[in-house]
């Protein structure tokens, strides 16, 4: 209860009476089945309109997003974040030159370049200044796992408040999980029951999985390559499923169900 009350107080103070400004006016999606398209291939691609929240299933294909982003009303930089998961690969391409008319294609041409994340957040975050009237930004996403992403573009002040709320929520959530894991380990040492041992193992793997999912892999394992981190992340999913089955089987056996019921 104290943790929940503290979360509410800090969240309210972090909000600070700010109105939520969404600077993304349009989001469109383009599938890249071969995962070979470059930014030059997709600029004039056939995008389909989607919402600012997308869900991508298990696939080896790449997904491109085109987002129309307006400048901040207060004249500050714009912070673009992608929550709540970290894909295997996410690249943002921003315009870096004024458009010019191409007689061959009949289109206004704008060159784009990849920009690096520039916002202190566990989820991918970028900081830039859109031109007056807004501009199109392209995002390439590739992930072998199923992910859910919500795109949000905000002025700096609102982005700070949103990041604070995210940190507080994650701290409370992860602390609760650690408390349960420590309790299970204590019960295993006191009782010696395998039931608590399997539950401790399940919680340990689940905490690790959540740290990867929430984007803390680079902070915890800076010496590992991104590919190795993603391999560990995917492995934690299978380990979590294994220990979950073993733990629930241990729970059911205590009630002596039939062989078929256990299956």
PDB file of C-alpha atoms in Angstrom:
ATOM      1  CA  UNK A   1       0.000   0.000   0.000  1.00  0.00           C
ATOM      2  CA  UNK A   2       2.856   2.379   0.820  1.00  0.00           C
ATOM      3  CA  UNK A   3       4.460   1.625  -2.553  1.00  0.00           C
ATOM      4  CA  UNK A   4       1.194   2.283  -4.385  1.00  0.00           C
ATOM      5  CA  UNK A   5       0.628   5.540  -2.494  1.00  0.00           C
ATOM      6  CA  UNK A   6       4.193   6.659  -3.235  1.00  0.00           C
ATOM      7  CA  UNK A   7       3.690   5.826  -6.898  1.00  0.00           C
ATOM      8  CA  UNK A   8       0.533   7.931  -7.017  1.00  0.00           C
ATOM      9  CA  UNK A   9       2.181  10.933  -5.371  1.00  0.00           C
ATOM     10  CA  UNK A  10       5.268  10.880  -7.588  1.00  0.00           C
ATOM     11  CA  UNK A  11       3.197  10.299 -10.720  1.00  0.00           C
ATOM     12  CA  UNK A  12       0.974  13.266  -9.885  1.00  0.00           C
ATOM     13  CA  UNK A  13       3.962  15.493  -9.204  1.00  0.00           C
ATOM     14  CA  UNK A  14       5.693  14.329 -12.377  1.00  0.00           C
ATOM     15  CA  UNK A  15       2.649  15.254 -14.420  1.00  0.00           C
ATOM     16  CA  UNK A  16       2.800  18.796 -13.095  1.00  0.00           C
ATOM     17  CA  UNK A  17      -0.464  19.846 -14.730  1.00  0.00           C
ATOM     18  CA  UNK A  18       0.963  19.430 -18.225  1.00  0.00           C
ATOM     19  CA  UNK A  19      -1.438  18.738 -21.062  1.00  0.00           C
ATOM     20  CA  UNK A  20      -0.537  15.779 -23.221  1.00  0.00           C
ATOM     21  CA  UNK A  21       0.532  16.932 -26.687  1.00  0.00           C
ATOM     22  CA  UNK A  22       0.652  14.307 -29.408  1.00  0.00           C
ATOM     23  CA  UNK A  23       2.706  15.600 -32.305  1.00  0.00           C
ATOM     24  CA  UNK A  24       2.273  12.559 -34.563  1.00  0.00           C
ATOM     25  CA  UNK A  25      -0.470  13.351 -37.051  1.00  0.00           C
ATOM     26  CA  UNK A  26      -0.190  10.295 -39.300  1.00  0.00           C
ATOM     27  CA  UNK A  27       1.281   6.792 -39.095  1.00  0.00           C
ATOM     28  CA  UNK A  28       1.524   4.420 -42.055  1.00  0.00           C
ATOM     29  CA  UNK A  29       3.000   0.933 -42.372  1.00  0.00           C
ATOM     30  CA  UNK A  30       4.869  -0.921 -45.121  1.00  0.00           C
ATOM     31  CA  UNK A  31       5.892  -4.596 -44.994  1.00  0.00           C
ATOM     32  CA  UNK A  32       9.354  -5.619 -46.206  1.00  0.00           C
ATOM     33  CA  UNK A  33       9.076  -9.417 -46.704  1.00  0.00           C
ATOM     34  CA  UNK A  34      12.699  -9.846 -47.768  1.00  0.00           C
ATOM     35  CA  UNK A  35      14.050  -7.440 -45.127  1.00  0.00           C
ATOM     36  CA  UNK A  36      16.289  -5.889 -47.786  1.00  0.00           C
ATOM     37  CA  UNK A  37      14.676  -2.485 -48.410  1.00  0.00           C
ATOM     38  CA  UNK A  38      16.725   0.633 -47.794  1.00  0.00           C
ATOM     39  CA  UNK A  39      15.447   4.100 -47.028  1.00  0.00           C
ATOM     40  CA  UNK A  40      15.620   4.989 -50.741  1.00  0.00           C
ATOM     41  CA  UNK A  41      13.320   2.046 -51.566  1.00  0.00           C
ATOM     42  CA  UNK A  42      10.549   2.957 -49.140  1.00  0.00           C
ATOM     43  CA  UNK A  43      10.340   6.765 -49.354  1.00  0.00           C
ATOM     44  CA  UNK A  44       7.800   6.513 -52.163  1.00  0.00           C
ATOM     45  CA  UNK A  45       6.462   3.115 -51.081  1.00  0.00           C
ATOM     46  CA  UNK A  46       2.796   2.127 -50.806  1.00  0.00           C
ATOM     47  CA  UNK A  47       2.179   2.653 -47.091  1.00  0.00           C
ATOM     48  CA  UNK A  48      -1.097   1.792 -45.381  1.00  0.00           C
ATOM     49  CA  UNK A  49      -2.482   3.962 -42.591  1.00  0.00           C
ATOM     50  CA  UNK A  50      -2.350   2.475 -39.073  1.00  0.00           C
ATOM     51  CA  UNK A  51      -2.746   3.757 -35.530  1.00  0.00           C
ATOM     52  CA  UNK A  52       0.102   4.950 -33.329  1.00  0.00           C
ATOM     53  CA  UNK A  53       0.083   1.556 -31.590  1.00  0.00           C
ATOM     54  CA  UNK A  54       1.158  -1.509 -33.547  1.00  0.00           C
ATOM     55  CA  UNK A  55       1.563  -5.199 -32.759  1.00  0.00           C
ATOM     56  CA  UNK A  56       4.080  -7.295 -34.687  1.00  0.00           C
ATOM     57  CA  UNK A  57       4.031 -11.086 -34.487  1.00  0.00           C
ATOM     58  CA  UNK A  58       6.820 -13.621 -34.846  1.00  0.00           C
ATOM     59  CA  UNK A  59       8.404 -13.038 -38.257  1.00  0.00           C
ATOM     60  CA  UNK A  60      11.717 -12.639 -40.073  1.00  0.00           C
ATOM     61  CA  UNK A  61      10.366  -9.795 -42.194  1.00  0.00           C
ATOM     62  CA  UNK A  62      11.000  -6.107 -41.564  1.00  0.00           C
ATOM     63  CA  UNK A  63       8.378  -3.432 -40.961  1.00  0.00           C
ATOM     64  CA  UNK A  64       8.673   0.199 -42.052  1.00  0.00           C
ATOM     65  CA  UNK A  65       6.694   3.043 -40.521  1.00  0.00           C
ATOM     66  CA  UNK A  66       6.174   6.501 -41.956  1.00  0.00           C
ATOM     67  CA  UNK A  67       5.261   9.120 -39.367  1.00  0.00           C
ATOM     68  CA  UNK A  68       4.287  12.724 -39.919  1.00  0.00           C
ATOM     69  CA  UNK A  69       5.621  14.657 -36.927  1.00  0.00           C
ATOM     70  CA  UNK A  70       4.937  18.319 -36.149  1.00  0.00           C
ATOM     71  CA  UNK A  71       7.286  20.691 -34.294  1.00  0.00           C
ATOM     72  CA  UNK A  72       6.662  21.349 -30.597  1.00  0.00           C
ATOM     73  CA  UNK A  73       4.305  24.273 -29.920  1.00  0.00           C
ATOM     74  CA  UNK A  74       6.700  25.722 -27.337  1.00  0.00           C
ATOM     75  CA  UNK A  75       9.625  25.689 -29.766  1.00  0.00           C
ATOM     76  CA  UNK A  76      11.541  22.978 -27.880  1.00  0.00           C
ATOM     77  CA  UNK A  77      12.915  19.775 -29.365  1.00  0.00           C
ATOM     78  CA  UNK A  78      10.622  16.809 -29.969  1.00  0.00           C
ATOM     79  CA  UNK A  79      11.162  13.531 -28.108  1.00  0.00           C
ATOM     80  CA  UNK A  80      10.015  10.406 -29.966  1.00  0.00           C
ATOM     81  CA  UNK A  81       9.762   7.225 -27.878  1.00  0.00           C
ATOM     82  CA  UNK A  82       8.743   3.658 -28.633  1.00  0.00           C
ATOM     83  CA  UNK A  83       7.213   1.768 -25.712  1.00  0.00           C
ATOM     84  CA  UNK A  84       6.864  -0.733 -24.235  1.00  0.00           C
ATOM     85  CA  UNK A  85       9.340  -3.237 -25.678  1.00  0.00           C
ATOM     86  CA  UNK A  86      12.743  -3.202 -27.353  1.00  0.00           C
ATOM     87  CA  UNK A  87      12.819  -4.846 -30.817  1.00  0.00           C
ATOM     88  CA  UNK A  88      15.864  -6.676 -32.135  1.00  0.00           C
ATOM     89  CA  UNK A  89      16.495  -3.736 -34.460  1.00  0.00           C
ATOM     90  CA  UNK A  90      14.953  -0.250 -34.631  1.00  0.00           C
ATOM     91  CA  UNK A  91      16.327   2.500 -36.885  1.00  0.00           C
ATOM     92  CA  UNK A  92      14.979   6.026 -37.314  1.00  0.00           C
ATOM     93  CA  UNK A  93      15.587   8.015 -40.497  1.00  0.00           C
ATOM     94  CA  UNK A  94      15.083  11.782 -40.383  1.00  0.00           C
ATOM     95  CA  UNK A  95      15.093  14.341 -43.241  1.00  0.00           C
ATOM     96  CA  UNK A  96      18.271  16.389 -43.423  1.00  0.00           C
ATOM     97  CA  UNK A  97      17.817  18.512 -46.543  1.00  0.00           C
ATOM     98  CA  UNK A  98      15.179  20.748 -48.090  1.00  0.00           C
ATOM     99  CA  UNK A  99      12.976  18.995 -50.682  1.00  0.00           C
ATOM    100  CA  UNK A 100      13.634  19.494 -54.377  1.00  0.00           C
ATOM    101  CA  UNK A 101      11.540  18.530 -57.403  1.00  0.00           C
ATOM    102  CA  UNK A 102      12.765  15.508 -59.394  1.00  0.00           C
ATOM    103  CA  UNK A 103      11.702  15.834 -63.046  1.00  0.00           C
ATOM    104  CA  UNK A 104      12.281  12.115 -63.680  1.00  0.00           C
ATOM    105  CA  UNK A 105       9.898  10.856 -61.002  1.00  0.00           C
ATOM    106  CA  UNK A 106       7.630  13.865 -60.587  1.00  0.00           C
ATOM    107  CA  UNK A 107       8.084  13.825 -56.803  1.00  0.00           C
ATOM    108  CA  UNK A 108       9.582  16.189 -54.290  1.00  0.00           C
ATOM    109  CA  UNK A 109      12.740  14.466 -53.054  1.00  0.00           C
ATOM    110  CA  UNK A 110      13.933  14.666 -49.456  1.00  0.00           C
ATOM    111  CA  UNK A 111      17.109  12.937 -48.353  1.00  0.00           C
ATOM    112  CA  UNK A 112      17.009  11.011 -45.083  1.00  0.00           C
ATOM    113  CA  UNK A 113      19.747   9.859 -42.744  1.00  0.00           C
ATOM    114  CA  UNK A 114      19.764   7.532 -39.763  1.00  0.00           C
ATOM    115  CA  UNK A 115      19.948   9.240 -36.383  1.00  0.00           C
ATOM    116  CA  UNK A 116      21.053   7.673 -33.106  1.00  0.00           C
ATOM    117  CA  UNK A 117      18.924   7.476 -29.942  1.00  0.00           C
ATOM    118  CA  UNK A 118      19.381  10.625 -27.897  1.00  0.00           C
ATOM    119  CA  UNK A 119      17.021  10.337 -24.954  1.00  0.00           C
ATOM    120  CA  UNK A 120      17.907   8.764 -21.560  1.00  0.00           C
ATOM    121  CA  UNK A 121      15.252   6.081 -21.423  1.00  0.00           C
ATOM    122  CA  UNK A 122      15.306   2.266 -21.384  1.00  0.00           C
ATOM    123  CA  UNK A 123      12.947   2.234 -24.372  1.00  0.00           C
ATOM    124  CA  UNK A 124      14.180   3.592 -27.737  1.00  0.00           C
ATOM    125  CA  UNK A 125      14.026   7.406 -27.625  1.00  0.00           C
ATOM    126  CA  UNK A 126      15.108  10.037 -30.129  1.00  0.00           C
ATOM    127  CA  UNK A 127      15.530  13.814 -29.869  1.00  0.00           C
ATOM    128  CA  UNK A 128      15.245  16.110 -32.889  1.00  0.00           C
ATOM    129  CA  UNK A 129      13.654  19.327 -34.132  1.00  0.00           C
ATOM    130  CA  UNK A 130      11.088  18.932 -36.960  1.00  0.00           C
ATOM    131  CA  UNK A 131      10.895  21.793 -39.463  1.00  0.00           C
ATOM    132  CA  UNK A 132       7.989  24.222 -39.557  1.00  0.00           C
ATOM    133  CA  UNK A 133       4.895  22.440 -40.851  1.00  0.00           C
ATOM    134  CA  UNK A 134       6.238  19.026 -39.884  1.00  0.00           C
ATOM    135  CA  UNK A 135       8.079  16.336 -41.807  1.00  0.00           C
ATOM    136  CA  UNK A 136       7.961  12.623 -42.576  1.00  0.00           C
ATOM    137  CA  UNK A 137      10.150  10.317 -40.488  1.00  0.00           C
ATOM    138  CA  UNK A 138      10.760   6.670 -41.356  1.00  0.00           C
ATOM    139  CA  UNK A 139      11.339   3.818 -38.920  1.00  0.00           C
ATOM    140  CA  UNK A 140      12.640   0.349 -39.732  1.00  0.00           C
ATOM    141  CA  UNK A 141      11.654  -2.329 -37.204  1.00  0.00           C
ATOM    142  CA  UNK A 142      12.781  -5.935 -37.177  1.00  0.00           C
ATOM    143  CA  UNK A 143      12.263  -8.453 -34.392  1.00  0.00           C
ATOM    144  CA  UNK A 144      12.112 -12.239 -34.323  1.00  0.00           C
ATOM    145  CA  UNK A 145       9.842 -12.048 -31.281  1.00  0.00           C
ATOM    146  CA  UNK A 146       6.333 -10.696 -30.903  1.00  0.00           C
ATOM    147  CA  UNK A 147       6.354  -7.048 -29.839  1.00  0.00           C
ATOM    148  CA  UNK A 148       3.880  -4.285 -29.025  1.00  0.00           C
ATOM    149  CA  UNK A 149       4.941  -0.699 -29.700  1.00  0.00           C
ATOM    150  CA  UNK A 150       3.296   2.622 -28.955  1.00  0.00           C
ATOM    151  CA  UNK A 151       4.809   5.667 -30.687  1.00  0.00           C
ATOM    152  CA  UNK A 152       4.680   8.981 -28.850  1.00  0.00           C
ATOM    153  CA  UNK A 153       6.168  12.327 -29.895  1.00  0.00           C
ATOM    154  CA  UNK A 154       6.168  15.012 -27.191  1.00  0.00           C
ATOM    155  CA  UNK A 155       7.828  18.301 -26.265  1.00  0.00           C
ATOM    156  CA  UNK A 156      10.780  17.951 -23.899  1.00  0.00           C
ATOM    157  CA  UNK A 157       8.869  18.917 -20.733  1.00  0.00           C
ATOM    158  CA  UNK A 158       6.158  16.323 -21.310  1.00  0.00           C
ATOM    159  CA  UNK A 159       8.706  13.680 -22.281  1.00  0.00           C
ATOM    160  CA  UNK A 160      10.536  14.215 -18.979  1.00  0.00           C
ATOM    161  CA  UNK A 161       7.290  13.699 -17.040  1.00  0.00           C
ATOM    162  CA  UNK A 162       6.425  10.574 -19.053  1.00  0.00           C
ATOM    163  CA  UNK A 163       9.896   9.114 -18.507  1.00  0.00           C
ATOM    164  CA  UNK A 164       9.682   9.771 -14.766  1.00  0.00           C
ATOM    165  CA  UNK A 165       6.340   7.999 -14.551  1.00  0.00           C
ATOM    166  CA  UNK A 166       7.733   5.045 -16.515  1.00  0.00           C
ATOM    167  CA  UNK A 167      10.720   4.736 -14.197  1.00  0.00           C
ATOM    168  CA  UNK A 168       8.586   4.904 -11.055  1.00  0.00           C
ATOM    169  CA  UNK A 169       6.141   2.302 -12.350  1.00  0.00           C
ATOM    170  CA  UNK A 170       8.938  -0.061 -13.348  1.00  0.00           C
ATOM    171  CA  UNK A 171      10.736   0.351 -10.020  1.00  0.00           C
ATOM    172  CA  UNK A 172       7.589  -0.539  -8.079  1.00  0.00           C
ATOM    173  CA  UNK A 173       6.835  -3.486 -10.381  1.00  0.00           C
ATOM    174  CA  UNK A 174      10.359  -4.956 -10.334  1.00  0.00           C
ATOM    175  CA  UNK A 175      10.700  -4.409  -6.578  1.00  0.00           C
ATOM    176  CA  UNK A 176       7.472  -6.329  -6.002  1.00  0.00           C
ATOM    177  CA  UNK A 177       8.759  -9.212  -8.116  1.00  0.00           C
ATOM    178  CA  UNK A 178      12.071  -9.281  -6.224  1.00  0.00           C
ATOM    179  CA  UNK A 179      10.232  -9.347  -2.885  1.00  0.00           C
ATOM    180  CA  UNK A 180       8.164 -12.336  -4.017  1.00  0.00           C
ATOM    181  CA  UNK A 181      11.306 -14.109  -5.267  1.00  0.00           C
ATOM    182  CA  UNK A 182      13.141 -13.549  -1.975  1.00  0.00           C
ATOM    183  CA  UNK A 183      10.081 -14.752  -0.041  1.00  0.00           C
ATOM    184  CA  UNK A 184       9.936 -17.927  -2.156  1.00  0.00           C
ATOM    185  CA  UNK A 185      13.658 -18.556  -1.640  1.00  0.00           C
ATOM    186  CA  UNK A 186      13.226 -18.106   2.132  1.00  0.00           C
ATOM    187  CA  UNK A 187      10.292 -20.538   2.166  1.00  0.00           C
ATOM    188  CA  UNK A 188      12.331 -23.082   0.204  1.00  0.00           C
ATOM    189  CA  UNK A 189      15.200 -22.862   2.685  1.00  0.00           C
ATOM    190  CA  UNK A 190      12.814 -23.171   5.659  1.00  0.00           C
ATOM    191  CA  UNK A 191      10.518 -25.908   4.341  1.00  0.00           C
ATOM    192  CA  UNK A 192      12.739 -27.720   1.849  1.00  0.00           C
ATOM    193  CA  UNK A 193       9.725 -28.181  -0.440  1.00  0.00           C
ATOM    194  CA  UNK A 194      10.490 -28.428  -4.166  1.00  0.00           C
ATOM    195  CA  UNK A 195       7.351 -26.368  -4.758  1.00  0.00           C
ATOM    196  CA  UNK A 196       9.074 -23.224  -3.452  1.00  0.00           C
ATOM    197  CA  UNK A 197      12.307 -24.125  -5.216  1.00  0.00           C
ATOM    198  CA  UNK A 198      10.611 -24.270  -8.619  1.00  0.00           C
ATOM    199  CA  UNK A 199       8.740 -21.044  -7.858  1.00  0.00           C
ATOM    200  CA  UNK A 200      12.020 -19.303  -6.971  1.00  0.00           C
ATOM    201  CA  UNK A 201      13.559 -20.457 -10.253  1.00  0.00           C
ATOM    202  CA  UNK A 202      10.490 -19.252 -12.161  1.00  0.00           C
ATOM    203  CA  UNK A 203      10.626 -15.821 -10.501  1.00  0.00           C
ATOM    204  CA  UNK A 204      14.368 -15.521 -11.133  1.00  0.00           C
ATOM    205  CA  UNK A 205      13.947 -16.204 -14.854  1.00  0.00           C
ATOM    206  CA  UNK A 206      10.895 -13.934 -15.038  1.00  0.00           C
ATOM    207  CA  UNK A 207      12.753 -11.015 -13.417  1.00  0.00           C
ATOM    208  CA  UNK A 208      15.572 -11.464 -15.925  1.00  0.00           C
ATOM    209  CA  UNK A 209      13.106 -11.634 -18.805  1.00  0.00           C
ATOM    210  CA  UNK A 210      11.422  -8.416 -17.684  1.00  0.00           C
ATOM    211  CA  UNK A 211      14.738  -6.580 -17.388  1.00  0.00           C
ATOM    212  CA  UNK A 212      15.436  -7.477 -21.015  1.00  0.00           C
ATOM    213  CA  UNK A 213      11.879  -6.662 -22.110  1.00  0.00           C
ATOM    214  CA  UNK A 214      11.923  -3.243 -20.437  1.00  0.00           C
ATOM    215  CA  UNK A 215      15.179  -2.306 -22.152  1.00  0.00           C
ATOM    216  CA  UNK A 216      17.829  -2.587 -19.425  1.00  0.00           C
ATOM    217  CA  UNK A 217      20.070  -5.088 -21.235  1.00  0.00           C
ATOM    218  CA  UNK A 218      22.552  -2.436 -22.418  1.00  0.00           C
ATOM    219  CA  UNK A 219      22.879  -1.096 -18.877  1.00  0.00           C
ATOM    220  CA  UNK A 220      23.279  -4.502 -17.205  1.00  0.00           C
ATOM    221  CA  UNK A 221      25.377  -6.180 -19.894  1.00  0.00           C
ATOM    222  CA  UNK A 222      27.284  -3.442 -21.774  1.00  0.00           C
ATOM    223  CA  UNK A 223      30.053  -5.939 -22.618  1.00  0.00           C
ATOM    224  CA  UNK A 224      27.679  -8.148 -24.646  1.00  0.00           C
ATOM    225  CA  UNK A 225      26.783  -7.496 -28.266  1.00  0.00           C
ATOM    226  CA  UNK A 226      23.191  -6.656 -29.159  1.00  0.00           C
ATOM    227  CA  UNK A 227      22.788 -10.037 -30.913  1.00  0.00           C
ATOM    228  CA  UNK A 228      23.933 -11.875 -27.776  1.00  0.00           C
ATOM    229  CA  UNK A 229      21.561  -9.850 -25.616  1.00  0.00           C
ATOM    230  CA  UNK A 230      18.638 -10.732 -27.878  1.00  0.00           C
ATOM    231  CA  UNK A 231      19.658 -14.405 -27.801  1.00  0.00           C
ATOM    232  CA  UNK A 232      19.588 -14.329 -23.997  1.00  0.00           C
ATOM    233  CA  UNK A 233      16.243 -12.532 -24.095  1.00  0.00           C
ATOM    234  CA  UNK A 234      14.677 -15.186 -26.326  1.00  0.00           C
ATOM    235  CA  UNK A 235      16.225 -17.954 -24.221  1.00  0.00           C
ATOM    236  CA  UNK A 236      14.621 -16.482 -21.098  1.00  0.00           C
ATOM    237  CA  UNK A 237      11.216 -16.874 -22.732  1.00  0.00           C
ATOM    238  CA  UNK A 238      11.725 -20.615 -23.222  1.00  0.00           C
ATOM    239  CA  UNK A 239      13.257 -21.035 -19.751  1.00  0.00           C
ATOM    240  CA  UNK A 240      10.320 -19.172 -18.229  1.00  0.00           C
ATOM    241  CA  UNK A 241       7.859 -21.449 -20.013  1.00  0.00           C
ATOM    242  CA  UNK A 242       9.763 -24.548 -18.816  1.00  0.00           C
ATOM    243  CA  UNK A 243       9.880 -23.498 -15.160  1.00  0.00           C
ATOM    244  CA  UNK A 244       6.246 -22.379 -15.317  1.00  0.00           C
ATOM    245  CA  UNK A 245       5.152 -25.853 -16.411  1.00  0.00           C
ATOM    246  CA  UNK A 246       7.312 -27.549 -13.755  1.00  0.00           C
ATOM    247  CA  UNK A 247       6.070 -25.232 -10.997  1.00  0.00           C
ATOM    248  CA  UNK A 248       2.383 -25.634 -11.835  1.00  0.00           C
ATOM    249  CA  UNK A 249       2.849 -29.398 -12.070  1.00  0.00           C
ATOM    250  CA  UNK A 250       4.349 -29.315  -8.565  1.00  0.00           C
ATOM    251  CA  UNK A 251       1.304 -27.361  -7.351  1.00  0.00           C
ATOM    252  CA  UNK A 252      -1.179 -29.827  -8.895  1.00  0.00           C
ATOM    253  CA  UNK A 253       0.611 -32.913  -7.570  1.00  0.00           C
ATOM    254  CA  UNK A 254      -0.076 -31.737  -4.012  1.00  0.00           C
ATOM    255  CA  UNK A 255      -3.798 -32.226  -4.723  1.00  0.00           C
ATOM    256  CA  UNK A 256      -3.182 -35.729  -6.120  1.00  0.00           C
ATOM    257  CA  UNK A 257      -5.144 -35.301  -9.357  1.00  0.00           C
ATOM    258  CA  UNK A 258      -5.475 -37.991 -11.982  1.00  0.00           C
ATOM    259  CA  UNK A 259      -2.754 -38.593 -14.563  1.00  0.00           C
ATOM    260  CA  UNK A 260      -4.922 -37.080 -17.295  1.00  0.00           C
ATOM    261  CA  UNK A 261      -5.710 -33.972 -15.219  1.00  0.00           C
ATOM    262  CA  UNK A 262      -1.989 -33.303 -14.723  1.00  0.00           C
ATOM    263  CA  UNK A 263      -1.422 -33.510 -18.452  1.00  0.00           C
TER     264      UNK A 263
END
